[in-house]
């Protein structure tokens, strides 16, 4: 699954545990087939509008001649003479006014601030990669106040043939898939912390998960999985989180602000 740096900045991860917890949930959701599911409809943009001042109904009136300033001894407020007529304070000359038809009363209304359009949000359709349906488990145990993630990711070390020490974490989700939205509570509106900024070398969410699990001191083991009859070398990553009392074990939401870098016994 492709990573999404812009989305990660929007979520504003502050600690590697949060980012690993997020990636584990997203990857797990992409391990089984699923149709696209509408989350929220599109909302049209709202144009800005100035406030409207209330005005009483005005009867029809004949044209009037200009009034000298000295003759204006009462003064008139906005809309008093006719619909949308300007204010003429005492002593102000009033120009000739052409005949006006009757007008209806105008109700006051406050100014409206412009609101940009909101795009519809839906989850993407998923055609899962066969053989990896159980590669990630997420266990939440309220009795021990422990959240545990166990993930097995393929690792390819053939680059050693050309002398590189770099090993490559492979994908277990559709390579063209990408998480483009996040509707849960974000961690920070000011972007990611320095320790959570995406590494340019991590182009998949599997790599993002692996890097942040390592930063969080996840337990790493070498294992072998049989995928469609073929033995595949994998890294098994296990990490545990002890959430604060505010964490709701009965919720299916990620609750990212409640995930901290607190070492927990994953066994």
XYZ file of N, CA, C and O in Angstrom, residues 51-254:
816
model
N -23.998 41.302 5.654
C -25.192 41.391 6.489
C -26.259 42.247 5.784
O -25.942 43.160 5.019
N -27.512 41.928 6.013
C -28.634 42.683 5.436
C -29.321 43.445 6.567
O -29.674 42.866 7.604
N -29.466 44.767 6.381
C -30.106 45.617 7.389
C -31.618 45.586 7.190
O -32.119 45.702 6.068
N -32.369 45.437 8.269
C -33.838 45.394 8.192
C -34.391 46.736 7.710
O -33.873 47.800 8.067
N -35.443 46.662 6.875
C -36.121 47.863 6.402
C -37.630 47.616 6.403
O -38.086 46.512 6.088
N -38.376 48.657 6.760
C -39.834 48.538 6.743
C -40.354 48.678 5.317
O -39.655 49.186 4.434
N -41.589 48.221 5.095
C -42.204 48.355 3.776
C -42.414 49.836 3.458
O -42.701 50.643 4.354
N -42.219 50.181 2.212
C -42.366 51.585 1.788
C -43.485 51.690 0.758
O -43.550 50.883 -0.183
N -44.376 52.688 0.913
C -45.439 52.865 -0.088
C -44.868 53.500 -1.355
O -43.765 54.056 -1.356
N -45.661 53.420 -2.416
C -45.241 54.089 -3.650
C -45.207 55.589 -3.402
O -45.958 56.116 -2.577
N -44.319 56.269 -4.094
C -44.220 57.708 -3.893
C -43.917 58.391 -5.218
O -43.269 57.819 -6.103
N -44.379 59.609 -5.311
C -44.124 60.399 -6.514
C -42.718 60.974 -6.457
O -42.089 61.008 -5.400
N -42.267 61.436 -7.603
C -40.953 62.066 -7.644
C -40.952 63.325 -6.798
O -41.970 64.004 -6.647
N -39.803 63.611 -6.204
C -39.690 64.811 -5.365
C -38.557 65.675 -5.891
O -37.617 65.199 -6.525
N -38.674 66.951 -5.589
C -37.616 67.886 -5.976
C -36.471 67.805 -4.978
O -36.612 67.274 -3.879
N -35.345 68.351 -5.364
C -34.187 68.367 -4.468
C -34.498 69.222 -3.243
O -35.271 70.187 -3.312
N -33.880 68.844 -2.132
C -34.070 69.567 -0.878
C -32.721 70.154 -0.457
O -31.717 69.437 -0.392
N -32.721 71.453 -0.184
C -31.486 72.079 0.282
C -31.129 71.580 1.670
O -31.996 71.190 2.454
N -29.841 71.645 2.004
C -29.397 71.194 3.312
C -30.069 71.953 4.433
O -30.418 71.381 5.475
N -30.293 73.228 4.238
C -30.912 74.031 5.298
C -32.353 73.633 5.534
O -32.909 73.897 6.613
N -32.980 73.031 4.523
C -34.374 72.622 4.672
C -34.500 71.230 5.296
O -35.596 70.828 5.697
N -33.393 70.490 5.358
C -33.422 69.146 5.963
C -33.198 69.304 7.461
O -32.068 69.268 7.955
N -34.281 69.513 8.182
C -34.192 69.770 9.620
C -34.489 68.542 10.473
O -34.387 68.615 11.701
N -34.849 67.441 9.826
C -35.183 66.229 10.608
C -34.131 65.129 10.444
O -33.872 64.373 11.376
N -33.524 65.045 9.273
C -32.560 63.976 9.005
C -33.263 62.655 8.727
O -34.395 62.418 9.194
N -32.607 61.799 7.954
C -33.196 60.507 7.581
C -32.114 59.418 7.703
O -30.957 59.605 7.329
N -32.529 58.257 8.197
C -31.606 57.124 8.331
C -31.645 56.262 7.066
O -32.516 56.456 6.200
N -30.718 55.329 6.976
C -30.654 54.434 5.818
C -31.991 53.719 5.619
O -32.566 53.160 6.552
N -32.521 53.779 4.391
C -33.743 53.069 4.054
C -35.023 53.727 4.524
O -36.114 53.177 4.340
N -34.915 54.922 5.112
C -36.122 55.556 5.655
C -36.983 56.176 4.572
O -38.219 56.142 4.636
N -36.358 56.729 3.547
C -37.120 57.382 2.494
C -37.684 56.389 1.485
O -38.832 56.487 1.060
N -36.859 55.431 1.084
C -37.275 54.394 0.142
C -36.301 53.232 0.288
O -35.305 53.318 1.013
N -36.570 52.130 -0.382
C -35.758 50.928 -0.241
C -34.296 51.226 -0.566
O -33.979 51.729 -1.645
N -33.432 50.983 0.413
C -31.986 51.183 0.274
C -31.590 52.641 0.082
O -30.494 52.932 -0.415
N -32.458 53.565 0.472
C -32.093 54.980 0.364
C -30.946 55.267 1.332
O -30.886 54.707 2.428
N -29.998 56.124 0.923
C -28.885 56.441 1.825
C -29.353 57.287 3.001
O -30.453 57.834 2.997
N -28.497 57.378 3.998
C -28.815 58.227 5.143
C -28.555 59.690 4.772
O -27.586 60.000 4.076
N -29.438 60.575 5.235
C -29.290 62.014 5.028
C -29.373 62.672 6.388
O -30.477 63.012 6.868
N -28.257 62.873 7.065
C -28.290 63.523 8.384
C -28.857 64.934 8.297
O -28.936 65.530 7.208
N -29.254 65.499 9.419
C -29.769 66.866 9.465
C -28.753 67.820 8.828
O -27.552 67.726 9.085
N -29.259 68.718 7.990
C -28.396 69.692 7.336
C -27.764 69.192 6.053
O -26.999 69.919 5.419
N -28.081 67.936 5.676
C -27.510 67.378 4.452
C -28.494 67.584 3.298
O -29.702 67.319 3.436
N -27.988 68.034 2.151
C -28.852 68.221 0.987
C -29.346 66.875 0.485
O -28.625 65.869 0.536
N -30.596 66.840 0.032
C -31.184 65.621 -0.508
C -31.442 65.855 -1.987
O -32.182 66.771 -2.353
N -30.814 65.070 -2.872
C -31.023 65.286 -4.304
C -32.455 64.922 -4.703
O -33.192 64.289 -3.942
N -32.824 65.356 -5.890
C -34.156 65.009 -6.399
C -34.288 63.492 -6.425
O -33.358 62.781 -6.795
N -35.456 63.017 -6.023
C -35.693 61.579 -5.958
C -36.762 61.217 -6.984
O -37.873 61.767 -6.940
N -36.441 60.348 -7.917
C -37.473 59.957 -8.894
C -38.567 59.149 -8.206
O -38.421 58.692 -7.077
N -39.666 58.994 -8.900
C -40.766 58.218 -8.343
C -40.332 56.795 -8.019
O -39.513 56.201 -8.722
N -40.867 56.228 -6.967
C -40.508 54.888 -6.528
C -41.760 54.040 -6.342
O -42.747 54.499 -5.759
N -41.737 52.820 -6.833
C -42.873 51.936 -6.581
C -42.840 51.466 -5.129
O -41.844 51.624 -4.421
N -43.924 50.889 -4.689
C -43.971 50.361 -3.324
C -42.958 49.231 -3.181
O -42.636 48.523 -4.147
N -42.440 49.082 -1.993
C -41.475 48.002 -1.729
C -41.894 47.232 -0.485
O -42.512 47.787 0.432
N -41.564 45.933 -0.467
C -41.887 45.078 0.679
C -40.848 45.262 1.774
O -39.750 45.771 1.539
N -41.192 44.860 2.982
C -40.252 44.931 4.098
C -39.086 43.971 3.848
O -39.236 42.949 3.168
N -37.943 44.334 4.367
C -36.738 43.496 4.243
C -36.332 43.035 5.632
O -36.145 43.862 6.537
N -36.227 41.728 5.816
C -35.819 41.190 7.115
C -34.302 41.242 7.254
O -33.570 41.064 6.281
N -33.859 41.500 8.459
C -32.418 41.531 8.711
C -31.856 40.118 8.705
O -32.543 39.165 9.061
N -30.619 39.984 8.274
C -29.934 38.696 8.359
C -28.448 38.957 8.547
O -27.926 39.935 8.024
N -27.774 38.091 9.314
C -26.342 38.309 9.575
C -25.496 37.999 8.346
O -25.955 37.353 7.402
N -24.282 38.466 8.386
C -23.343 38.168 7.309
C -23.038 36.674 7.289
O -23.093 35.996 8.317
N -22.755 36.149 6.118
C -22.407 34.732 5.965
C -20.955 34.636 5.504
O -20.561 35.270 4.524
N -20.185 33.861 6.240
C -18.781 33.656 5.894
C -18.682 32.570 4.823
O -19.394 31.562 4.884
N -17.819 32.778 3.847
C -17.651 31.785 2.780
C -17.161 30.464 3.360
O -16.308 30.437 4.249
N -17.707 29.364 2.869
C -17.302 28.022 3.294
C -16.895 27.236 2.045
O -17.675 27.151 1.092
N -15.686 26.703 2.017
C -15.266 25.957 0.819
C -16.018 24.647 0.682
O -16.563 24.109 1.664
N -16.053 24.140 -0.516
C -16.701 22.849 -0.759
C -15.937 21.739 -0.052
O -14.722 21.816 0.127
N -16.656 20.719 0.361
C -16.061 19.550 1.009
C -16.301 18.341 0.118
O -17.448 18.061 -0.253
N -15.234 17.669 -0.244
C -15.366 16.505 -1.116
C -15.978 15.330 -0.371
O -15.851 15.214 0.854
N -16.640 14.468 -1.118
C -17.185 13.249 -0.520
C -16.039 12.360 -0.044
O -14.945 12.384 -0.610
N -16.279 11.623 1.023
C -15.273 10.704 1.559
C -15.807 9.285 1.491
O -16.945 9.021 1.890
N -15.011 8.394 0.962
C -15.384 6.980 0.925
C -14.122 6.154 1.079
O -13.021 6.610 0.746
N -14.293 4.962 1.600
C -13.145 4.060 1.686
C -12.943 3.432 0.319
O -13.903 3.203 -0.414
N -11.699 3.159 -0.058
C -11.466 2.557 -1.375
C -11.842 1.088 -1.388
O -11.848 0.428 -0.343
N -12.173 0.573 -2.560
C -12.424 -0.865 -2.693
C -11.097 -1.605 -2.527
O -10.043 -1.104 -2.915
N -11.154 -2.778 -1.929
C -9.943 -3.550 -1.669
C -10.077 -4.947 -2.278
O -11.069 -5.639 -2.033
N -9.132 -5.314 -3.091
C -8.981 -6.693 -3.546
C -7.707 -7.210 -2.889
O -6.599 -6.878 -3.308
N -7.887 -7.969 -1.818
C -6.766 -8.341 -0.965
C -5.755 -9.236 -1.666
O -6.083 -9.970 -2.606
N -4.506 -9.150 -1.198
C -3.440 -10.026 -1.681
C -3.585 -11.369 -0.971
O -3.632 -11.428 0.262
N -3.685 -12.445 -1.726
C -3.922 -13.762 -1.141
C -2.762 -14.198 -0.249
O -1.594 -13.949 -0.546
N -3.115 -14.839 0.866
C -2.124 -15.450 1.745
C -1.723 -14.626 2.950
O -1.015 -15.115 3.824
N -2.192 -13.367 3.029
C -1.748 -12.493 4.115
C -2.872 -12.074 5.052
O -2.695 -11.170 5.882
N -4.025 -12.703 4.962
C -5.196 -12.265 5.717
C -4.958 -12.210 7.217
O -5.546 -11.383 7.925
N -4.086 -13.097 7.745
C -3.840 -13.136 9.192
C -2.472 -12.581 9.561
O -1.944 -12.865 10.649
N -1.885 -11.769 8.694
C -0.522 -11.291 8.921
C -0.435 -10.243 10.025
O 0.659 -9.993 10.551
N -1.539 -9.614 10.362
C -1.539 -8.601 11.422
C -2.650 -8.908 12.405
O -3.806 -9.110 12.014
N -2.319 -8.954 13.678
C -3.333 -9.106 14.724
C -3.202 -7.933 15.688
O -2.093 -7.484 16.018
N -4.335 -7.429 16.109
C -4.392 -6.333 17.078
C -5.255 -6.812 18.238
O -6.437 -7.111 18.059
N -4.659 -6.910 19.409
C -5.361 -7.421 20.579
C -5.485 -6.329 21.629
O -4.492 -5.676 21.986
N -6.693 -6.103 22.117
C -6.939 -5.108 23.163
C -7.484 -5.848 24.393
O -8.565 -6.429 24.337
N -6.745 -5.832 25.488
C -7.133 -6.554 26.701
C -7.323 -5.558 27.833
O -6.344 -5.040 28.398
N -8.568 -5.287 28.175
C -8.849 -4.287 29.204
C -8.389 -4.757 30.583
O -7.953 -3.947 31.412
N -8.470 -6.066 30.848
C -8.103 -6.591 32.165
C -6.657 -6.277 32.514
O -6.318 -6.017 33.676
N -5.788 -6.291 31.502
C -4.364 -5.994 31.729
C -3.982 -4.610 31.215
O -2.814 -4.240 31.267
N -4.969 -3.861 30.717
C -4.733 -2.526 30.167
C -3.591 -2.548 29.150
O -2.621 -1.809 29.244
N -3.755 -3.417 28.151
C -2.674 -3.616 27.198
C -3.208 -3.713 25.776
O -4.207 -4.392 25.511
N -2.543 -3.017 24.864
C -2.824 -3.092 23.437
C -1.611 -3.737 22.780
O -0.481 -3.286 22.992
N -1.834 -4.785 21.998
C -0.712 -5.508 21.398
C -0.917 -5.639 19.892
O -1.998 -6.002 19.428
N 0.140 -5.341 19.150
C 0.141 -5.516 17.700
C 1.213 -6.536 17.345
O 2.350 -6.438 17.819
N 0.835 -7.521 16.549
C 1.795 -8.484 16.008
C 1.627 -8.470 14.497
O 0.530 -8.701 13.986
N 2.705 -8.175 13.783
C 2.651 -8.104 12.321
C 3.801 -8.889 11.717
O 4.917 -8.877 12.241
N 3.511 -9.589 10.640
C 4.540 -10.315 9.902
C 4.627 -9.737 8.496
O 3.651 -9.762 7.738
N 5.801 -9.196 8.175
C 6.016 -8.540 6.890
C 7.144 -9.228 6.143
O 8.171 -9.568 6.745
N 6.998 -9.419 4.844
C 8.076 -10.057 4.063
C 9.301 -9.158 3.994
O 9.182 -7.933 3.939
N 10.454 -9.771 4.016
C 11.698 -9.012 3.895
C 12.532 -9.607 2.779
O 12.695 -10.828 2.684
N 13.007 -8.743 1.898
C 13.782 -9.185 0.735
C 15.223 -8.699 0.886
O 15.472 -7.497 0.997
N 16.146 -9.614 0.915
C 17.549 -9.287 1.150
C 18.432 -9.549 -0.064
O 19.652 -9.547 0.036
N 17.799 -9.746 -1.222
C 18.559 -10.026 -2.436
C 19.440 -8.887 -2.878
O 20.350 -9.083 -3.692
N 19.196 -7.673 -2.331
C 20.044 -6.544 -2.720
C 21.484 -6.766 -2.261
O 22.405 -6.102 -2.734
N 21.665 -7.724 -1.326
C 23.026 -8.040 -0.892
C 23.867 -8.593 -2.020
O 25.108 -8.575 -1.961
N 23.248 -9.071 -3.067
C 23.972 -9.608 -4.223
C 24.841 -8.531 -4.865
O 25.912 -8.807 -5.408
N 24.378 -7.282 -4.800
C 25.147 -6.191 -5.398
C 25.918 -5.419 -4.341
O 26.403 -4.311 -4.594
N 26.014 -5.989 -3.142
C 26.827 -5.375 -2.105
C 26.102 -4.406 -1.203
O 26.730 -3.738 -0.378
N 24.766 -4.295 -1.317
C 24.023 -3.377 -0.458
C 23.680 -4.049 0.862
O 23.400 -5.245 0.916
N 23.695 -3.259 1.946
C 23.300 -3.768 3.256
C 21.814 -3.519 3.526
O 21.298 -3.899 4.565
N 21.179 -2.871 2.600
C 19.772 -2.528 2.787
C 18.882 -3.737 2.538
O 19.017 -4.442 1.544
N 17.974 -3.990 3.474
C 16.949 -5.008 3.261
C 15.631 -4.287 2.994
O 15.395 -3.183 3.490
N 14.777 -4.880 2.224
C 13.551 -4.225 1.776
C 12.338 -4.919 2.376
O 12.175 -6.133 2.231
N 11.504 -4.147 3.066
C 10.239 -4.667 3.587
C 9.231 -4.674 2.442
O 8.977 -3.652 1.810
N 8.669 -5.838 2.170
C 7.717 -5.977 1.078
C 6.299 -5.617 1.488
O 6.003 -5.355 2.656
N 5.421 -5.601 0.517
C 4.024 -5.248 0.759
C 3.175 -6.490 0.974
O 3.392 -7.529 0.353
N 2.164 -6.357 1.826
C 1.184 -7.425 2.054
C -0.213 -6.940 1.677
O -1.197 -7.657 1.855
N -0.285 -5.726 1.173
C -1.549 -5.128 0.743
C -1.411 -4.710 -0.721
O -0.295 -4.610 -1.236
N -2.522 -4.458 -1.427
C -2.442 -4.073 -2.842
C -1.547 -2.855 -3.056
O -1.700 -1.833 -2.384
N -0.621 -2.963 -3.961
C 0.405 -1.929 -4.129
C -0.170 -0.597 -4.597
O 0.391 0.460 -4.297
N -1.298 -0.612 -5.315
C -1.880 0.639 -5.812
C -2.806 1.303 -4.801
O -3.269 2.420 -5.006
N -3.060 0.630 -3.683
C -3.983 1.147 -2.676
C -3.324 2.265 -1.885
O -2.109 2.262 -1.660
N -4.117 3.242 -1.437
C -3.590 4.316 -0.600
C -4.705 4.876 0.276
O -5.833 5.050 -0.171
N -4.378 5.139 1.534
C -5.319 5.816 2.427
C -5.282 7.300 2.101
O -4.229 7.934 2.193
N -6.424 7.855 1.694
C -6.448 9.253 1.260
C -7.176 10.169 2.227
O -7.133 11.394 2.076
N -7.860 9.599 3.224
C -8.625 10.415 4.171
C -8.482 9.846 5.575
O -8.104 8.682 5.757
N -8.813 10.670 6.564
C -8.812 10.242 7.959
C -9.922 11.006 8.662
O -9.904 12.236 8.708
N -10.929 10.298 9.207
C -12.091 10.960 9.793
C -12.126 10.841 11.308
O -13.033 11.364 11.952
N -11.142 10.174 11.901
C -11.066 10.048 13.354
C -10.403 11.309 13.925
O -10.046 12.227 13.183
N -10.195 11.347 15.237
C -9.567 12.497 15.883
C -8.076 12.524 15.555
O -7.381 11.523 15.732
N -7.597 13.668 15.058
C -6.173 13.789 14.726
C -5.365 13.993 16.005
O -5.912 14.310 17.066
N -4.055 13.832 15.885
C -3.174 14.002 17.048
C -2.825 15.473 17.243
O -2.922 16.016 18.338
N -2.424 16.138 16.156
C -2.028 17.545 16.237
C -2.352 18.242 14.926
O -2.124 17.689 13.851
N -2.870 19.451 15.041
C -3.210 20.232 13.845
C -2.002 20.973 13.284
O -2.102 21.639 12.251
N -0.856 20.862 13.950
C 0.329 21.601 13.515
C 1.336 20.735 12.769
O 2.458 21.160 12.517
N 0.959 19.507 12.412
C 1.861 18.644 11.661
C 2.610 17.672 12.546
O 2.451 17.654 13.767
N 3.432 16.833 11.928
C 4.146 15.788 12.639
C 5.369 16.332 13.393
O 5.963 17.317 12.989
N 5.711 15.645 14.466
C 6.920 16.006 15.205
C 8.140 15.571 14.400
O 8.040 14.790 13.455
N 9.319 16.053 14.807
C 10.549 15.749 14.088
C 10.816 14.248 14.042
O 11.295 13.729 13.029
N 10.490 13.530 15.112
C 10.784 12.098 15.141
C 9.813 11.283 14.288
O 10.065 10.116 14.017
N 8.725 11.914 13.850
C 7.721 11.177 13.081
C 7.669 11.564 11.609
O 6.882 10.984 10.856
N 8.459 12.536 11.200
C 8.442 12.959 9.799
C 8.749 11.768 8.890
O 9.665 10.992 9.154
N 7.983 11.620 7.824
C 8.160 10.489 6.913
C 9.555 10.475 6.305
O 10.073 11.508 5.889
N 10.151 9.291 6.238
C 11.444 9.113 5.599
C 11.226 8.929 4.101
O 10.353 8.169 3.680
N 12.001 9.620 3.299
C 11.829 9.571 1.840
C 11.984 8.156 1.296
O 11.448 7.832 0.233
N 12.710 7.304 2.018
C 12.931 5.934 1.539
C 11.706 5.046 1.746
O 11.606 3.973 1.146
N 10.773 5.496 2.583
C 9.583 4.690 2.877
C 8.450 5.076 1.932
O 7.764 6.079 2.143
N 8.274 4.297 0.885
C 7.235 4.597 -0.104
C 5.966 3.798 0.122
O 4.961 4.031 -0.544
N 6.003 2.831 1.039
C 4.810 2.033 1.332
C 4.476 2.160 2.812
O 5.342 2.460 3.646
N 3.210 1.917 3.140
C 2.787 1.997 4.533
C 3.410 0.860 5.341
O 3.629 1.009 6.547
N 3.698 -0.271 4.687
C 4.387 -1.353 5.375
C 5.758 -0.898 5.870
O 6.152 -1.205 7.010
N 6.481 -0.137 5.051
C 7.785 0.371 5.452
C 7.660 1.412 6.559
O 8.478 1.453 7.487
N 6.617 2.247 6.470
C 6.372 3.245 7.513
C 6.095 2.547 8.846
O 6.622 2.936 9.901
N 5.280 1.493 8.801
C 4.980 0.741 10.019
C 6.253 0.153 10.610
O 6.517 0.274 11.807
N 7.048 -0.495 9.783
C 8.256 -1.169 10.259
C 9.223 -0.164 10.894
O 9.750 -0.406 11.983
N 9.443 0.978 10.238
C 10.386 1.974 10.759
C 9.915 2.492 12.114
O 10.713 2.622 13.061
N 8.630 2.808 12.231
C 8.132 3.384 13.485
C 8.016 2.353 14.594
O 8.162 2.688 15.766
N 7.771 1.095 14.226
C 7.797 0.032 15.234
C 9.202 -0.130 15.801
O 9.385 -0.362 17.001
N 10.224 0.000 14.941
C 11.605 -0.071 15.402
C 11.927 1.118 16.317
O 12.583 0.964 17.352
N 11.471 2.303 15.942
C 11.698 3.486 16.773
C 11.039 3.342 18.135
O 11.497 3.912 19.124
N 9.956 2.574 18.188
C 9.239 2.364 19.438
C 9.770 1.143 20.187
O 9.200 0.713 21.164
N 10.891 0.594 19.749
C 11.502 -0.564 20.412
C 10.625 -1.815 20.331
O 10.535 -2.594 21.285
N 9.975 -1.998 19.181
C 9.219 -3.226 18.978
C 10.145 -4.433 18.941
O 11.322 -4.326 18.582
N 9.640 -5.593 19.339
C 10.415 -6.831 19.321
C 10.400 -7.395 17.900
O 9.337 -7.597 17.314
N 11.579 -7.654 17.339
C 11.696 -8.129 15.963
C 12.225 -9.562 15.957
O 13.218 -9.879 16.610
N 11.540 -10.448 15.219
C 11.962 -11.842 15.084
C 11.974 -12.221 13.611
O 11.185 -11.694 12.820
N 12.851 -13.144 13.254
C 12.873 -13.698 11.899
C 11.982 -14.937 11.863
O 12.156 -15.855 12.659
N 11.015 -14.961 10.969
C 10.097 -16.093 10.831
C 9.919 -16.406 9.356
O 10.346 -15.642 8.482
N 9.277 -17.528 9.089
C 8.974 -17.919 7.706
C 7.487 -18.197 7.584
O 6.902 -18.894 8.421
N 6.875 -17.624 6.585
C 5.465 -17.881 6.288
C 5.369 -18.599 4.946
O 6.162 -18.345 4.035
N 4.396 -19.476 4.842
C 4.144 -20.149 3.572
C 2.997 -19.432 2.879
O 1.856 -19.441 3.361
N 3.309 -18.816 1.766
C 2.316 -18.047 1.017
C 2.078 -18.736 -0.314
O 2.974 -18.799 -1.171
N 0.885 -19.278 -0.460
C 0.520 -19.977 -1.695
C 1.560 -21.046 -2.062
O 1.966 -21.188 -3.223
N 2.018 -21.777 -1.026
C 2.952 -22.872 -1.238
C 4.410 -22.479 -1.319
O 5.278 -23.335 -1.497
N 4.701 -21.189 -1.159
C 6.079 -20.703 -1.252
C 6.523 -20.169 0.108
O 5.802 -19.377 0.747
N 7.696 -20.578 0.568
C 8.232 -20.090 1.836
C 8.763 -18.668 1.645
O 9.549 -18.408 0.740
N 8.288 -17.771 2.519
C 8.669 -16.362 2.430
C 9.294 -15.933 3.750
O 8.705 -16.109 4.815
N 10.499 -15.377 3.687
C 11.156 -14.860 4.891
C 10.442 -13.595 5.344
O 10.144 -12.703 4.538
N 10.179 -13.526 6.641
C 9.436 -12.384 7.177
C 10.087 -11.877 8.455
O 10.858 -12.579 9.113
N 9.751 -10.658 8.783
C 10.062 -10.075 10.072
C 8.764 -10.014 10.868
O 7.771 -9.450 10.411
N 8.787 -10.616 12.047
C 7.618 -10.520 12.934
C 7.891 -9.393 13.922
O 8.864 -9.411 14.667
N 7.013 -8.384 13.909
C 7.167 -7.228 14.774
C 6.076 -7.269 15.830
O 4.889 -7.369 15.506
N 6.470 -7.195 17.084
C 5.510 -7.205 18.186
C 5.756 -5.988 19.067
O 6.897 -5.729 19.465
N 4.709 -5.227 19.326
C 4.863 -4.143 20.298
C 3.566 -3.979 21.087
O 2.474 -4.268 20.610
N 3.737 -3.550 22.332
C 2.589 -3.366 23.214
C 2.498 -1.931 23.688
O 3.507 -1.241 23.828
N 1.282 -1.471 23.915
C 1.041 -0.111 24.383
C 0.155 -0.177 25.620
O -0.850 -0.889 25.636
N 0.535 0.541 26.657
C -0.316 0.689 27.836
C -1.009 2.043 27.737
O -0.368 3.085 27.949
N -2.290 2.084 27.389
C -2.968 3.371 27.185
C -3.386 4.005 28.511
O -3.454 3.321 29.539
N -3.678 5.301 28.508
C -4.165 5.962 29.720
C -5.599 5.543 30.021
O -6.255 4.883 29.220
N -6.093 5.925 31.181
C -7.447 5.536 31.588
C -8.515 6.116 30.669
O -9.640 5.628 30.649
N -8.167 7.147 29.906
C -9.144 7.747 28.989
C -9.413 6.868 27.772
O -10.373 7.112 27.035
N -8.580 5.856 27.546
C -8.758 4.990 26.377
C -10.011 4.129 26.550
O -10.235 3.526 27.596
N -10.843 4.086 25.499
C -12.085 3.306 25.526
C -11.865 1.967 24.830
O -11.775 1.906 23.609
N -11.786 0.898 25.605
C -11.533 -0.423 25.049
C -12.713 -0.933 24.216
O -12.566 -1.861 23.430
N -13.889 -0.344 24.390
C -15.071 -0.804 23.668
C -15.267 -0.075 22.338
O -16.202 -0.363 21.600
N -14.388 0.875 22.035
C -14.503 1.639 20.792
C -13.643 1.013 19.703
O -12.571 0.472 19.967
N -14.109 1.112 18.464
C -13.338 0.632 17.326
C -12.473 1.733 16.714
O -11.743 1.486 15.755
N -12.565 2.942 17.263
C -11.745 4.039 16.761
C -10.290 3.865 17.197
O -10.008 3.207 18.200
N -9.377 4.466 16.459
C -7.951 4.318 16.774
C -7.557 5.054 18.050
O -6.638 4.635 18.748
